[in-house]
mmCIF file of C-alpha atoms in Angstrom:
data_model
loop_
_atom_site.group_PDB
_atom_site.id
_atom_site.type_symbol
_atom_site.label_atom_id
_atom_site.label_comp_id
_atom_site.label_asym_id
_atom_site.label_seq_id
_atom_site.Cartn_x
_atom_site.Cartn_y
_atom_site.Cartn_z
ATOM 1 C CA MET A 1 -5.818 8.040 -5.103
ATOM 2 C CA SER A 2 -3.695 6.440 -2.420
ATOM 3 C CA ARG A 3 -0.047 5.493 -2.019
ATOM 4 C CA THR A 4 -0.970 2.530 0.166
ATOM 5 C CA GLY A 5 -4.230 1.294 -1.326
ATOM 6 C CA ASP A 6 -5.113 -2.051 -2.828
ATOM 7 C CA ALA A 7 -7.962 -3.078 -5.126
ATOM 8 C CA ARG A 8 -10.358 -3.503 -2.198
ATOM 9 C CA SER A 9 -9.619 -0.128 -0.592
ATOM 10 C CA VAL A 10 -9.820 1.661 -3.962
ATOM 11 C CA LYS A 11 -13.265 0.124 -4.575
ATOM 12 C CA ALA A 12 -14.362 1.303 -1.119
ATOM 13 C CA GLN A 13 -13.194 4.847 -1.901
ATOM 14 C CA VAL A 14 -14.986 4.827 -5.282
ATOM 15 C CA ASP A 15 -18.217 3.863 -3.501
ATOM 16 C CA ARG A 16 -17.674 6.293 -0.622
ATOM 17 C CA TYR A 17 -17.018 9.317 -2.822
ATOM 18 C CA ASP A 18 -19.436 8.300 -5.619
ATOM 19 C CA LEU A 19 -16.762 8.277 -8.336
ATOM 20 C CA LYS A 20 -18.504 5.987 -10.815
ATOM 21 C CA PRO A 21 -18.344 5.617 -13.825
ATOM 22 C CA PHE A 22 -14.869 7.146 -13.905
ATOM 23 C CA ALA A 23 -11.702 5.102 -14.298
ATOM 24 C CA ASN A 24 -9.808 4.259 -11.112
ATOM 25 C CA MET A 25 -6.530 2.513 -10.411
ATOM 26 C CA VAL A 26 -4.097 1.326 -7.758
ATOM 27 C CA ASP A 27 -1.080 3.648 -7.770
ATOM 28 C CA ALA A 28 1.381 0.932 -6.752
ATOM 29 C CA GLY A 29 4.503 2.835 -7.760
ATOM 30 C CA GLY A 30 3.398 6.134 -6.258
ATOM 31 C CA ALA A 31 4.022 8.002 -9.525
ATOM 32 C CA THR A 32 0.531 9.499 -9.790
ATOM 33 C CA SER A 33 0.492 10.506 -6.122
ATOM 34 C CA SER A 34 3.833 12.268 -6.552
ATOM 35 C CA ALA A 35 2.619 14.076 -9.658
ATOM 36 C CA TYR A 36 -0.308 15.587 -7.733
ATOM 37 C CA GLY A 37 1.603 16.348 -4.552
ATOM 38 C CA VAL A 38 -0.202 13.843 -2.337
ATOM 39 C CA PRO A 39 1.351 13.821 1.167
ATOM 40 C CA LYS A 40 3.359 10.668 1.893
ATOM 41 C CA ASN A 41 1.170 9.493 4.772
ATOM 42 C CA ALA A 42 -2.215 10.337 3.254
ATOM 43 C CA ALA A 43 -4.637 7.408 3.441
ATOM 44 C CA ASN A 44 -6.428 8.719 0.344
ATOM 45 C CA TRP A 45 -6.717 11.905 -1.687
ATOM 46 C CA LEU A 46 -9.182 13.425 -4.152
ATOM 47 C CA VAL A 47 -7.891 15.210 -7.261
ATOM 48 C CA ILE A 48 -10.115 16.461 -10.093
ATOM 49 C CA VAL A 49 -8.610 17.610 -13.381
ATOM 50 C CA ASP A 50 -10.816 19.838 -15.553
ATOM 51 C CA PRO A 51 -11.154 19.611 -19.381
ATOM 52 C CA GLU A 52 -8.235 22.043 -19.803
ATOM 53 C CA GLY A 53 -5.943 19.784 -17.777
ATOM 54 C CA LYS A 54 -5.926 22.097 -14.743
ATOM 55 C CA ILE A 55 -6.413 20.844 -11.186
ATOM 56 C CA ALA A 56 -9.944 21.865 -10.175
ATOM 57 C CA TYR A 57 -10.016 20.115 -6.786
ATOM 58 C CA ASN A 58 -7.225 18.793 -4.571
ATOM 59 C CA ALA A 59 -8.089 17.836 -1.002
ATOM 60 C CA SER A 60 -7.681 15.150 1.633
ATOM 61 C CA LYS A 61 -11.323 14.128 1.699
ATOM 62 C CA GLY A 62 -14.800 14.905 0.431
ATOM 63 C CA TRP A 63 -15.606 18.229 2.059
ATOM 64 C CA THR A 64 -19.171 19.557 1.831
ATOM 65 C CA TRP A 65 -20.558 23.035 1.178
ATOM 66 C CA SER A 66 -21.628 24.757 4.425
ATOM 67 C CA SER A 67 -23.876 27.332 2.742
ATOM 68 C CA GLY A 68 -25.311 28.472 -0.570
ATOM 69 C CA ALA A 69 -27.331 26.607 -3.181
ATOM 70 C CA ASP A 70 -25.186 23.482 -2.812
ATOM 71 C CA ARG A 71 -25.271 23.387 0.982
ATOM 72 C CA GLY A 72 -24.700 19.853 2.277
ATOM 73 C CA ARG A 73 -23.460 18.535 -1.064
ATOM 74 C CA ALA A 74 -19.966 17.153 -1.558
ATOM 75 C CA ILE A 75 -17.743 19.869 -3.056
ATOM 76 C CA HIS A 76 -15.929 17.408 -5.331
ATOM 77 C CA GLN A 77 -19.246 16.338 -6.874
ATOM 78 C CA THR A 78 -20.190 19.900 -7.799
ATOM 79 C CA VAL A 79 -16.711 20.426 -9.259
ATOM 80 C CA ILE A 80 -17.113 17.238 -11.321
ATOM 81 C CA GLU A 81 -20.478 18.448 -12.633
ATOM 82 C CA ARG A 82 -19.056 21.816 -13.675
ATOM 83 C CA SER A 83 -16.066 20.154 -15.323
ATOM 84 C CA LEU A 84 -18.217 17.691 -17.253
ATOM 85 C CA LYS A 85 -20.246 20.507 -18.810
ATOM 86 C CA GLY A 86 -17.213 21.637 -20.770
ATOM 87 C CA ALA A 87 -15.798 18.182 -21.461
ATOM 88 C CA ASN A 88 -15.933 16.127 -24.648
ATOM 89 C CA GLY A 89 -13.958 13.169 -23.285
ATOM 90 C CA LEU A 90 -10.488 12.132 -24.382
ATOM 91 C CA LEU A 91 -11.765 11.804 -27.948
ATOM 92 C CA GLY A 92 -12.782 15.454 -28.051
ATOM 93 C CA VAL A 93 -15.903 14.544 -30.027
ATOM 94 C CA LYS A 94 -19.381 15.853 -29.205
ATOM 95 C CA GLU A 95 -21.428 13.793 -31.657
ATOM 96 C CA ILE A 96 -21.069 10.042 -31.138
ATOM 97 C CA PRO A 97 -23.196 7.468 -33.005
ATOM 98 C CA SER A 98 -25.558 5.808 -30.523
ATOM 99 C CA SER A 99 -24.229 2.374 -31.470
ATOM 100 C CA MET A 100 -20.668 3.508 -30.622
ATOM 101 C CA GLU A 101 -21.262 5.136 -27.236
ATOM 102 C CA TYR A 102 -19.899 2.122 -25.344
ATOM 103 C CA ALA A 103 -16.823 2.031 -27.583
ATOM 104 C CA ALA A 104 -16.200 5.738 -26.919
ATOM 105 C CA HIS A 105 -16.612 5.083 -23.191
ATOM 106 C CA LEU A 106 -13.999 2.319 -23.355
ATOM 107 C CA PHE A 107 -11.610 4.714 -25.093
ATOM 108 C CA ASP A 108 -12.122 7.257 -22.309
ATOM 109 C CA LEU A 109 -11.302 4.514 -19.790
ATOM 110 C CA GLN A 110 -8.244 3.532 -21.871
ATOM 111 C CA GLN A 111 -9.523 -0.051 -21.991
ATOM 112 C CA PHE A 112 -8.030 -0.795 -25.392
ATOM 113 C CA SER A 113 -8.407 -4.589 -25.390
ATOM 114 C CA LEU A 114 -12.143 -4.312 -24.729
ATOM 115 C CA LEU A 115 -12.349 -1.469 -27.236
ATOM 116 C CA GLU A 116 -10.878 -3.679 -29.963
ATOM 117 C CA VAL A 117 -13.779 -6.128 -29.512
ATOM 118 C CA GLU A 118 -16.299 -3.300 -30.014
ATOM 119 C CA LEU A 119 -14.458 -1.996 -33.084
ATOM 120 C CA LEU A 120 -14.525 -5.425 -34.706
ATOM 121 C CA LYS A 121 -18.272 -5.611 -34.073
ATOM 122 C CA ALA A 122 -18.816 -2.193 -35.681
ATOM 123 C CA GLU A 123 -16.679 -3.035 -38.703
ATOM 124 C CA ALA A 124 -18.670 -6.223 -39.243
ATOM 125 C CA LYS A 125 -22.004 -4.378 -39.450
ATOM 126 C CA ALA A 126 -22.890 -4.200 -43.111
ATOM 127 C CA GLY A 127 -24.400 -0.888 -44.157
ATOM 128 C CA ASP A 128 -23.704 0.960 -40.880
ATOM 129 C CA THR A 129 -21.323 3.463 -42.433
ATOM 130 C CA GLU A 130 -21.652 5.868 -39.511
ATOM 131 C CA ALA A 131 -20.438 3.255 -37.013
ATOM 132 C CA GLN A 132 -17.685 2.095 -39.368
ATOM 133 C CA GLY A 133 -16.476 5.653 -39.903
ATOM 134 C CA PHE A 134 -16.397 6.236 -36.155
ATOM 135 C CA ALA A 135 -14.553 2.944 -35.638
ATOM 136 C CA LYS A 136 -11.916 4.132 -38.103
ATOM 137 C CA LYS A 137 -11.562 7.388 -36.151
ATOM 138 C CA LEU A 138 -11.140 5.441 -32.918
ATOM 139 C CA ARG A 139 -8.448 3.252 -34.454
ATOM 140 C CA GLU A 140 -6.562 6.356 -35.550
ATOM 141 C CA ARG A 141 -6.762 7.789 -32.033
ATOM 142 C CA VAL A 142 -5.542 4.522 -30.497
ATOM 143 C CA ALA A 143 -2.550 4.579 -32.861
ATOM 144 C CA GLU A 144 -1.849 8.180 -31.813
ATOM 145 C CA GLU A 145 -2.018 7.152 -28.151
ATOM 146 C CA ARG A 146 0.436 4.307 -28.710
ATOM 147 C CA LYS A 147 2.843 6.654 -30.488
ATOM 148 C CA ARG A 148 2.555 9.239 -27.693
ATOM 149 C CA ARG A 149 3.239 6.680 -24.987
ATOM 150 C CA MET A 150 6.157 5.136 -26.855
ATOM 151 C CA THR A 151 7.730 8.577 -27.257
ATOM 152 C CA GLN A 152 7.215 9.176 -23.531
ATOM 153 C CA ILE A 153 8.897 5.888 -22.614
ATOM 154 C CA GLN A 154 11.838 6.557 -24.921
ATOM 155 C CA GLY A 155 12.305 9.984 -23.344
ATOM 156 C CA LEU A 156 12.289 8.511 -19.823
ATOM 157 C CA VAL A 157 14.977 5.903 -20.526
ATOM 158 C CA ALA A 158 17.801 8.368 -19.879
ATOM 159 C CA THR A 159 16.113 10.641 -17.319
ATOM 160 C CA ASP A 160 14.109 8.164 -15.201
ATOM 161 C CA PRO A 161 14.737 4.508 -16.180
ATOM 162 C CA VAL A 162 12.647 3.159 -13.310
ATOM 163 C CA GLN A 163 9.573 5.076 -14.442
ATOM 164 C CA ALA A 164 10.347 4.147 -18.052
ATOM 165 C CA TYR A 165 10.260 0.471 -17.038
ATOM 166 C CA ARG A 166 6.922 0.922 -15.264
ATOM 167 C CA GLU A 167 5.465 2.742 -18.259
ATOM 168 C CA ALA A 168 6.710 -0.030 -20.540
ATOM 169 C CA ILE A 169 4.930 -2.655 -18.417
ATOM 170 C CA ALA A 170 1.744 -0.567 -18.531
ATOM 171 C CA PHE A 171 2.083 -0.266 -22.311
ATOM 172 C CA VAL A 172 2.322 -4.052 -22.715
ATOM 173 C CA GLU A 173 -0.782 -4.534 -20.566
ATOM 174 C CA ALA A 174 -2.736 -1.894 -22.518
ATOM 175 C CA PHE A 175 -1.602 -2.920 -26.022
ATOM 176 C CA PRO A 176 -0.601 -6.631 -25.911
ATOM 177 C CA LYS A 177 -0.671 -6.960 -29.720
ATOM 178 C CA ALA A 178 0.748 -3.546 -30.628
ATOM 179 C CA PRO A 179 3.046 -3.321 -33.689
ATOM 180 C CA GLU A 180 5.550 -1.507 -31.435
ATOM 181 C CA MET A 181 5.978 -4.606 -29.256
ATOM 182 C CA ALA A 182 9.297 -5.706 -30.804
ATOM 183 C CA GLU A 183 10.805 -2.263 -30.204
ATOM 184 C CA LEU A 184 9.377 -2.209 -26.684
ATOM 185 C CA ARG A 185 10.876 -5.608 -25.811
ATOM 186 C CA LYS A 186 14.289 -4.352 -26.926
ATOM 187 C CA LEU A 187 13.818 -1.269 -24.754
ATOM 188 C CA GLY A 188 12.706 -3.425 -21.840
ATOM 189 C CA MET A 189 15.849 -5.565 -22.067
ATOM 190 C CA GLU A 190 17.984 -2.420 -22.064
ATOM 191 C CA LEU A 191 16.148 -1.070 -19.025
ATOM 192 C CA ASN A 192 16.281 -4.380 -17.195
ATOM 193 C CA ARG A 193 20.089 -4.259 -17.253
ATOM 194 C CA LYS A 194 20.214 -0.900 -15.459
ATOM 195 C CA PRO A 195 21.183 -1.190 -11.747
ATOM 196 C CA GLU A 196 18.441 1.190 -10.571
ATOM 197 C CA VAL A 197 15.759 -0.851 -12.325
ATOM 198 C CA GLN A 198 17.168 -4.101 -10.914
ATOM 199 C CA LEU A 199 17.083 -2.580 -7.415
ATOM 200 C CA GLU A 200 13.488 -1.476 -7.908
ATOM 201 C CA LEU A 201 12.339 -4.905 -9.092
ATOM 202 C CA LYS A 202 14.083 -6.621 -6.163
ATOM 203 C CA ALA A 203 12.521 -4.078 -3.769
ATOM 204 C CA GLU A 204 9.025 -4.824 -5.077
ATOM 205 C CA ASP A 205 9.644 -8.572 -4.925
ATOM 206 C CA GLY A 206 11.042 -8.314 -1.390
ATOM 207 C CA TYR A 207 7.972 -6.420 -0.238
ATOM 208 C CA ARG A 208 5.613 -9.043 -1.670
ATOM 209 C CA GLN A 209 7.552 -12.021 -0.309
ATOM 210 C CA VAL A 210 8.571 -10.739 3.133
ATOM 211 C CA LEU A 211 6.465 -7.859 4.392
ATOM 212 C CA VAL A 212 3.062 -8.541 2.826
ATOM 213 C CA PRO A 213 2.665 -12.029 4.412
ATOM 214 C CA ALA A 214 3.714 -10.644 7.813
ATOM 215 C CA MET A 215 1.279 -7.723 7.540
ATOM 216 C CA ARG A 216 -1.575 -10.078 6.629
ATOM 217 C CA GLN A 217 -0.972 -12.064 9.828
ATOM 218 C CA CYS A 218 -0.571 -8.967 11.994
ATOM 219 C CA ARG A 219 -3.739 -8.036 13.900
ATOM 220 C CA ASP A 220 -2.410 -6.168 16.948
ATOM 221 C CA MET A 221 0.308 -3.712 17.931
ATOM 222 C CA ARG A 222 2.293 -6.339 19.830
ATOM 223 C CA THR A 223 2.755 -8.379 16.641
ATOM 224 C CA PHE A 224 3.378 -5.226 14.630
ATOM 225 C CA THR A 225 6.123 -4.085 17.025
ATOM 226 C CA SER A 226 7.776 -7.488 17.455
ATOM 227 C CA LYS A 227 7.559 -8.819 13.884
ATOM 228 C CA VAL A 228 6.518 -6.319 11.216
ATOM 229 C CA LYS A 229 8.609 -3.355 12.391
ATOM 230 C CA PRO A 230 11.903 -5.334 12.523
ATOM 231 C CA LEU A 231 11.166 -6.715 9.052
ATOM 232 C CA LEU A 232 10.647 -3.161 7.786
ATOM 233 C CA ASP A 233 13.924 -2.029 9.350
ATOM 234 C CA GLY A 234 15.776 -4.866 7.628
ATOM 235 C CA TYR A 235 13.987 -4.171 4.362
ATOM 236 C CA LEU A 236 14.992 -0.484 4.446
ATOM 237 C CA GLN A 237 18.613 -1.398 5.158
ATOM 238 C CA THR A 238 18.618 -3.464 1.966
ATOM 239 C CA PHE A 239 16.324 -1.480 -0.330
ATOM 240 C CA GLY A 240 16.243 1.985 1.248
ATOM 241 C CA LYS A 241 17.638 3.637 -1.906
ATOM 242 C CA ALA A 242 14.851 2.255 -4.118
ATOM 243 C CA GLN A 243 11.943 4.536 -5.016
ATOM 244 C CA PHE A 244 9.547 1.765 -4.010
ATOM 245 C CA ALA A 245 10.938 1.800 -0.453
ATOM 246 C CA GLU A 246 9.075 5.046 0.207
ATOM 247 C CA VAL A 247 5.805 3.398 -0.790
ATOM 248 C CA VAL A 248 6.563 0.368 1.383
ATOM 249 C CA LYS A 249 7.328 2.492 4.448
ATOM 250 C CA ALA A 250 4.074 4.419 4.004
ATOM 251 C CA ALA A 251 2.138 1.146 3.601
ATOM 252 C CA VAL A 252 3.628 -0.351 6.773
ATOM 253 C CA ASP A 253 3.053 2.866 8.732
ATOM 254 C CA GLU A 254 -0.558 2.900 7.568
ATOM 255 C CA HIS A 255 -0.972 -0.732 8.629
ATOM 256 C CA GLY A 256 0.493 0.067 12.038
ATOM 257 C CA LEU A 257 -1.965 2.939 12.433
ATOM 258 C CA ALA A 258 -4.848 0.637 11.520
ATOM 259 C CA VAL A 259 -3.937 -2.114 13.993
ATOM 260 C CA SER A 260 -3.333 0.447 16.754
ATOM 261 C CA LYS A 261 -7.066 1.244 16.625
ATOM 262 C CA VAL A 262 -8.080 -2.398 17.122
ATOM 263 C CA ARG A 263 -9.453 -3.062 20.575
#
């Protein structure tokens, strides 16, 4: 994970650390990085959670074993292998019908829109009672997941409205046709009126409109010092109290470090 990554850099990290076929994401809001204690200026970080939900690996890069049977191998890969031996996926099911393996994989990746397509295919197969029974189980688990996430969002409204808003956006993207959508829209309108959420949205918009274009055109330290840095200073004066400002500062600092190495 990375506080400053984009889709391209995340793909590069997935390839570099051999993290396929696991799900990966851009942590734009920095919430995941904060949850795992990733240092603010870390370019990237590896965290592995075992089947019991405990952190099995947490390090700045892919260290390798210096001795023993796994000498020369990446430590995070051996930890992944050990963790997978005791894992049954998010479904917690060992026996999966062969025709439903892809559907189960999509559930593990939390790709619910794609999963719905596979469930409709299974339900349309006449006589395949095993696949249809498994499809029913998957639908039940998806409903449970929606309920869990809605409860989480409702709990965050009072304690962390900014994160509640982000979770609500993620919910809409994951379940665009969910029966909870009417309730979620009402919640979203309530959140959107809160000053801290308004500040956060303006901070994100300001970053995209002002700093991102300048950073794309910046290829040397002279430009960074004369153009990007003053823009950051002005941005922080306006949006310094927003949570997103921390992410923006880290992103600009990382960009400055990158251009300083250009010869």
